[in-house]
mmCIF file of C-alpha atoms in Angstrom:
data_model
loop_
_atom_site.group_PDB
_atom_site.id
_atom_site.type_symbol
_atom_site.label_atom_id
_atom_site.label_comp_id
_atom_site.label_asym_id
_atom_site.label_seq_id
_atom_site.Cartn_x
_atom_site.Cartn_y
_atom_site.Cartn_z
ATOM 1 C CA MET A 1 -0.696 17.201 34.859
ATOM 2 C CA ALA A 2 -1.639 20.695 33.679
ATOM 3 C CA TYR A 3 0.721 20.298 30.713
ATOM 4 C CA ILE A 4 -0.991 17.043 29.679
ATOM 5 C CA GLN A 5 -4.410 18.705 29.940
ATOM 6 C CA VAL A 6 -3.267 21.563 27.700
ATOM 7 C CA VAL A 7 -1.891 19.100 25.133
ATOM 8 C CA LEU A 8 -5.147 17.113 25.149
ATOM 9 C CA LEU A 9 -7.194 20.298 24.755
ATOM 10 C CA LEU A 10 -5.084 21.475 21.824
ATOM 11 C CA SER A 11 -5.344 18.047 20.204
ATOM 12 C CA LEU A 12 -9.118 18.137 20.551
ATOM 13 C CA LEU A 13 -9.321 21.618 19.046
ATOM 14 C CA LEU A 14 -7.113 20.537 16.149
ATOM 15 C CA ALA A 15 -9.303 17.510 15.490
ATOM 16 C CA LEU A 16 -12.465 19.615 15.557
ATOM 17 C CA THR A 17 -10.889 22.158 13.208
ATOM 18 C CA SER A 18 -9.907 19.397 10.793
ATOM 19 C CA CYS A 19 -13.429 18.003 10.818
ATOM 20 C CA PHE A 20 -14.859 21.455 10.146
ATOM 21 C CA LEU A 21 -12.501 22.005 7.235
ATOM 22 C CA THR A 22 -13.333 18.563 5.840
ATOM 23 C CA PHE A 23 -17.081 19.117 5.904
ATOM 24 C CA ALA A 24 -16.751 22.686 4.643
ATOM 25 C CA ALA A 25 -14.832 21.682 1.522
ATOM 26 C CA ASP A 26 -16.679 21.927 -1.784
ATOM 27 C CA PRO A 27 -16.342 18.579 -3.627
ATOM 28 C CA ALA A 28 -17.478 19.965 -6.984
ATOM 29 C CA SER A 29 -15.759 22.267 -9.423
ATOM 30 C CA LEU A 30 -16.169 25.938 -8.570
ATOM 31 C CA GLN A 31 -16.034 27.040 -12.200
ATOM 32 C CA ASP A 32 -17.796 26.083 -15.415
ATOM 33 C CA PHE A 33 -14.726 24.493 -16.971
ATOM 34 C CA CYS A 34 -10.944 24.368 -16.849
ATOM 35 C CA VAL A 35 -9.739 24.051 -20.432
ATOM 36 C CA ALA A 36 -6.192 22.709 -20.418
ATOM 37 C CA ASP A 37 -3.576 25.350 -21.145
ATOM 38 C CA SER A 38 -0.713 23.425 -22.747
ATOM 39 C CA ASN A 39 1.414 26.581 -22.788
ATOM 40 C CA ASN A 40 0.691 27.261 -19.118
ATOM 41 C CA GLN A 41 -0.171 30.896 -19.795
ATOM 42 C CA GLY A 42 -3.398 30.917 -17.802
ATOM 43 C CA TYR A 43 -4.237 31.366 -14.149
ATOM 44 C CA TYR A 44 -1.363 29.429 -12.592
ATOM 45 C CA LEU A 45 2.310 30.184 -12.186
ATOM 46 C CA PRO A 46 4.705 27.979 -14.186
ATOM 47 C CA TYR A 47 6.496 26.641 -11.101
ATOM 48 C CA LEU A 48 3.322 25.106 -9.648
ATOM 49 C CA LYS A 49 2.856 21.358 -10.198
ATOM 50 C CA LEU A 50 -0.766 20.389 -10.832
ATOM 51 C CA ASN A 51 -2.648 17.102 -10.950
ATOM 52 C CA GLY A 52 -3.688 17.752 -14.516
ATOM 53 C CA PHE A 53 -3.175 20.938 -16.499
ATOM 54 C CA ALA A 54 -3.413 24.620 -15.697
ATOM 55 C CA CYS A 55 -6.620 26.352 -16.746
ATOM 56 C CA LYS A 56 -6.657 28.483 -19.842
ATOM 57 C CA ASN A 57 -8.015 31.964 -19.267
ATOM 58 C CA PRO A 58 -11.778 31.633 -19.995
ATOM 59 C CA ALA A 59 -11.594 34.696 -22.222
ATOM 60 C CA TRP A 60 -9.274 32.751 -24.546
ATOM 61 C CA VAL A 61 -11.434 29.608 -24.756
ATOM 62 C CA GLN A 62 -12.848 28.666 -28.165
ATOM 63 C CA ALA A 63 -15.416 26.094 -29.342
ATOM 64 C CA ASN A 64 -12.606 23.934 -30.740
ATOM 65 C CA ASP A 65 -11.333 23.423 -27.187
ATOM 66 C CA PHE A 66 -14.453 21.317 -26.595
ATOM 67 C CA ALA A 67 -14.484 19.378 -29.870
ATOM 68 C CA PHE A 68 -12.761 16.536 -31.719
ATOM 69 C CA SER A 69 -13.323 15.429 -35.290
ATOM 70 C CA GLY A 70 -12.543 12.123 -36.950
ATOM 71 C CA LEU A 71 -13.855 9.428 -34.629
ATOM 72 C CA HIS A 72 -15.858 8.059 -37.558
ATOM 73 C CA ASN A 73 -12.655 7.285 -39.453
ATOM 74 C CA PRO A 74 -11.365 3.696 -39.092
ATOM 75 C CA GLY A 75 -7.877 3.253 -37.682
ATOM 76 C CA ASN A 76 -5.070 1.452 -39.472
ATOM 77 C CA THR A 77 -5.074 -2.172 -38.300
ATOM 78 C CA GLY A 78 -2.128 -3.155 -40.498
ATOM 79 C CA ASN A 79 0.148 -4.082 -37.595
ATOM 80 C CA PRO A 80 1.102 -7.346 -35.837
ATOM 81 C CA PHE A 81 -1.794 -7.007 -33.364
ATOM 82 C CA GLY A 82 -4.451 -6.247 -35.947
ATOM 83 C CA SER A 83 -5.938 -3.392 -33.959
ATOM 84 C CA ALA A 84 -5.876 0.392 -33.930
ATOM 85 C CA ILE A 85 -6.717 2.793 -31.118
ATOM 86 C CA THR A 86 -8.031 6.327 -31.584
ATOM 87 C CA PRO A 87 -8.015 8.070 -28.194
ATOM 88 C CA VAL A 88 -10.080 11.086 -27.212
ATOM 89 C CA THR A 89 -8.503 12.281 -23.979
ATOM 90 C CA VAL A 90 -7.462 15.665 -22.636
ATOM 91 C CA ALA A 91 -4.652 15.587 -25.214
ATOM 92 C CA GLN A 92 -7.270 15.718 -27.994
ATOM 93 C CA ILE A 93 -9.983 17.774 -26.235
ATOM 94 C CA PRO A 94 -8.424 20.289 -23.829
ATOM 95 C CA ALA A 95 -11.809 20.939 -22.197
ATOM 96 C CA LEU A 96 -11.736 17.423 -20.691
ATOM 97 C CA ASN A 97 -9.243 18.767 -18.162
ATOM 98 C CA THR A 98 -10.622 18.194 -14.608
ATOM 99 C CA LEU A 99 -13.843 16.591 -15.936
ATOM 100 C CA GLY A 100 -12.730 13.012 -15.278
ATOM 101 C CA ILE A 101 -13.895 11.465 -18.532
ATOM 102 C CA SER A 102 -12.491 10.341 -21.897
ATOM 103 C CA MET A 103 -13.226 7.857 -24.668
ATOM 104 C CA VAL A 104 -11.543 5.730 -27.293
ATOM 105 C CA ARG A 105 -12.416 4.104 -30.599
ATOM 106 C CA ILE A 106 -10.835 0.733 -31.315
ATOM 107 C CA ASP A 107 -10.762 -0.948 -34.725
ATOM 108 C CA TYR A 108 -10.044 -4.659 -35.087
ATOM 109 C CA ALA A 109 -9.024 -6.607 -38.159
ATOM 110 C CA PRO A 110 -10.389 -10.163 -38.315
ATOM 111 C CA TRP A 111 -8.916 -11.976 -35.278
ATOM 112 C CA GLY A 112 -7.149 -8.802 -34.232
ATOM 113 C CA VAL A 113 -6.437 -8.289 -30.541
ATOM 114 C CA VAL A 114 -5.933 -5.569 -27.973
ATOM 115 C CA VAL A 115 -3.268 -7.296 -25.922
ATOM 116 C CA PRO A 116 -3.467 -7.666 -22.113
ATOM 117 C CA HIS A 117 -3.121 -4.288 -20.445
ATOM 118 C CA TYR A 118 -4.661 -2.203 -17.691
ATOM 119 C CA HIS A 119 -5.561 1.409 -16.972
ATOM 120 C CA PRO A 120 -4.075 2.658 -13.684
ATOM 121 C CA ARG A 121 -6.487 5.556 -13.366
ATOM 122 C CA ALA A 122 -9.800 4.486 -14.907
ATOM 123 C CA THR A 123 -12.587 1.960 -15.202
ATOM 124 C CA GLU A 124 -13.490 1.252 -18.832
ATOM 125 C CA ILE A 125 -16.950 0.556 -20.242
ATOM 126 C CA ILE A 126 -16.867 -0.844 -23.783
ATOM 127 C CA THR A 127 -19.650 -0.978 -26.377
ATOM 128 C CA VAL A 128 -19.507 -3.100 -29.532
ATOM 129 C CA ILE A 129 -20.475 -1.039 -32.576
ATOM 130 C CA GLU A 130 -19.729 -3.680 -35.204
ATOM 131 C CA GLY A 131 -18.608 -7.292 -35.072
ATOM 132 C CA SER A 132 -18.164 -9.975 -32.406
ATOM 133 C CA LEU A 133 -15.553 -9.823 -29.670
ATOM 134 C CA GLU A 134 -14.169 -11.980 -26.902
ATOM 135 C CA VAL A 135 -13.376 -9.781 -23.912
ATOM 136 C CA GLY A 136 -12.092 -10.586 -20.467
ATOM 137 C CA PHE A 137 -10.309 -9.412 -17.354
ATOM 138 C CA VAL A 138 -8.381 -11.144 -14.573
ATOM 139 C CA THR A 139 -9.096 -10.592 -10.889
ATOM 140 C CA SER A 140 -6.317 -9.802 -8.433
ATOM 141 C CA ASN A 141 -4.167 -12.285 -6.493
ATOM 142 C CA PRO A 142 -4.550 -14.911 -5.191
ATOM 143 C CA ASP A 143 -7.579 -15.964 -7.270
ATOM 144 C CA ASN A 144 -6.457 -14.611 -10.663
ATOM 145 C CA ARG A 145 -9.863 -15.562 -12.011
ATOM 146 C CA LEU A 146 -10.535 -14.930 -15.689
ATOM 147 C CA ILE A 147 -13.945 -13.364 -16.283
ATOM 148 C CA SER A 148 -14.664 -13.412 -20.008
ATOM 149 C CA LYS A 149 -17.615 -13.134 -22.364
ATOM 150 C CA THR A 150 -18.421 -13.054 -26.067
ATOM 151 C CA LEU A 151 -19.991 -9.758 -27.103
ATOM 152 C CA GLN A 152 -22.135 -8.989 -30.135
ATOM 153 C CA LYS A 153 -23.117 -5.698 -31.728
ATOM 154 C CA GLY A 154 -24.762 -3.468 -29.136
ATOM 155 C CA ASP A 155 -23.394 -5.355 -26.127
ATOM 156 C CA VAL A 156 -21.651 -3.554 -23.274
ATOM 157 C CA PHE A 157 -18.966 -4.781 -20.851
ATOM 158 C CA VAL A 158 -17.029 -3.211 -17.970
ATOM 159 C CA PHE A 159 -13.325 -3.541 -17.122
ATOM 160 C CA PRO A 160 -12.769 -2.457 -13.486
ATOM 161 C CA VAL A 161 -9.960 0.000 -12.818
ATOM 162 C CA GLY A 162 -6.500 -1.499 -12.436
ATOM 163 C CA LEU A 163 -7.384 -5.018 -13.654
ATOM 164 C CA VAL A 164 -5.618 -6.658 -16.607
ATOM 165 C CA HIS A 165 -7.975 -7.068 -19.564
ATOM 166 C CA TYR A 166 -7.991 -7.805 -23.304
ATOM 167 C CA GLN A 167 -10.217 -7.796 -26.386
ATOM 168 C CA ARG A 168 -10.155 -10.058 -29.451
ATOM 169 C CA ASN A 169 -12.164 -9.977 -32.654
ATOM 170 C CA ILE A 170 -13.503 -13.516 -33.107
ATOM 171 C CA GLY A 171 -15.125 -12.878 -36.469
ATOM 172 C CA ASN A 172 -13.986 -12.857 -40.074
ATOM 173 C CA MET A 173 -15.111 -9.259 -40.513
ATOM 174 C CA ASN A 174 -13.736 -6.008 -39.108
ATOM 175 C CA ALA A 175 -14.991 -4.964 -35.679
ATOM 176 C CA VAL A 176 -15.361 -1.590 -33.969
ATOM 177 C CA THR A 177 -15.832 -0.654 -30.315
ATOM 178 C CA ILE A 178 -16.248 2.600 -28.423
ATOM 179 C CA SER A 179 -15.104 2.848 -24.804
ATOM 180 C CA GLY A 180 -15.715 5.405 -22.098
ATOM 181 C CA LEU A 181 -13.241 5.878 -19.240
ATOM 182 C CA ASN A 182 -13.669 7.825 -16.024
ATOM 183 C CA SER A 183 -10.436 9.805 -16.273
ATOM 184 C CA GLN A 184 -9.276 12.605 -18.517
ATOM 185 C CA ASN A 185 -5.990 10.692 -18.778
ATOM 186 C CA PRO A 186 -6.607 7.007 -17.937
ATOM 187 C CA GLY A 187 -3.117 5.832 -18.841
ATOM 188 C CA VAL A 188 -2.337 2.386 -20.224
ATOM 189 C CA ILE A 189 0.210 -0.217 -19.150
ATOM 190 C CA THR A 190 0.691 -3.048 -21.628
ATOM 191 C CA ILE A 191 1.893 -6.101 -19.739
ATOM 192 C CA GLY A 192 4.406 -7.324 -22.305
ATOM 193 C CA ASN A 193 5.997 -3.912 -22.808
ATOM 194 C CA ALA A 194 6.134 -3.147 -19.095
ATOM 195 C CA VAL A 195 7.812 -6.447 -18.222
ATOM 196 C CA PHE A 196 10.057 -7.102 -21.218
ATOM 197 C CA ASP A 197 10.745 -3.621 -22.573
ATOM 198 C CA SER A 198 11.230 -1.461 -19.479
ATOM 199 C CA LYS A 199 13.943 1.200 -19.550
ATOM 200 C CA PRO A 200 16.318 0.289 -18.066
ATOM 201 C CA ASP A 201 15.670 -3.435 -18.431
ATOM 202 C CA ILE A 202 14.401 -5.605 -15.617
ATOM 203 C CA SER A 203 17.181 -8.113 -14.906
ATOM 204 C CA THR A 204 16.949 -11.294 -16.961
ATOM 205 C CA ASP A 205 17.608 -13.270 -13.774
ATOM 206 C CA ILE A 206 14.541 -11.752 -12.134
ATOM 207 C CA LEU A 207 12.291 -12.447 -15.109
ATOM 208 C CA ALA A 208 13.609 -15.992 -15.494
ATOM 209 C CA LYS A 209 12.704 -16.711 -11.874
ATOM 210 C CA ALA A 210 9.381 -14.906 -12.115
ATOM 211 C CA PHE A 211 8.254 -16.944 -15.131
ATOM 212 C CA GLN A 212 10.214 -20.091 -14.201
ATOM 213 C CA VAL A 213 11.899 -20.307 -17.602
ATOM 214 C CA ASN A 214 15.443 -20.399 -18.934
ATOM 215 C CA LYS A 215 17.280 -17.074 -19.245
ATOM 216 C CA ASN A 216 17.684 -17.636 -22.986
ATOM 217 C CA ILE A 217 13.918 -17.672 -23.379
ATOM 218 C CA VAL A 218 13.678 -14.336 -21.564
ATOM 219 C CA GLN A 219 16.317 -12.883 -23.881
ATOM 220 C CA GLN A 220 14.411 -14.146 -26.914
ATOM 221 C CA ILE A 221 11.196 -12.526 -25.686
ATOM 222 C CA LYS A 222 13.016 -9.253 -24.963
ATOM 223 C CA GLY A 223 14.319 -9.354 -28.516
ATOM 224 C CA LYS A 224 10.732 -9.267 -29.824
ATOM 225 C CA PHE A 225 10.280 -5.816 -28.305
#
């Protein structure tokens, strides 16, 4: 009985200590910035694995670490999708490291599309700068409801994190959008590439059953990638 009482007392003390540590933690950054150090020559040792990038020594930080030029330049939409993406993430602005934000410019040729995809680490808010777009996202199983809308210049729409979404220019003129994302590195998974162009390949048998089509059709689709 005494042993059980000791165990219970220790468990209670451990729980109280955990609560204290949880409430004592500082949720905000404890420094002004943490400019990404791509060469890992800053504060952290090279064998440490970080969720993001090591901080550059503040004494080495320059104004260019906080800046990006060229977002006014249209992207090249001369591709089968008729769209071009210009990202501004931590890869382009090292100072975005740990700040949880990024943006992207997207150019659309007439009837150009950004094919169905999702961002595993970010919600996206999109603003139409020029043109008219059809946008939409699909809710999760089992409903798989398509929520779509036609946007005009100045309109704003939100794609929740992790949900498949798309954009299409529905006009005969070029279109431009600017998006903000709440991650320094939102990531992108394009549905077609992920399913039909994985490395190594997903078995044709599996895909044929998943889509309820003949294996030859799966092979033909894989050949497009």
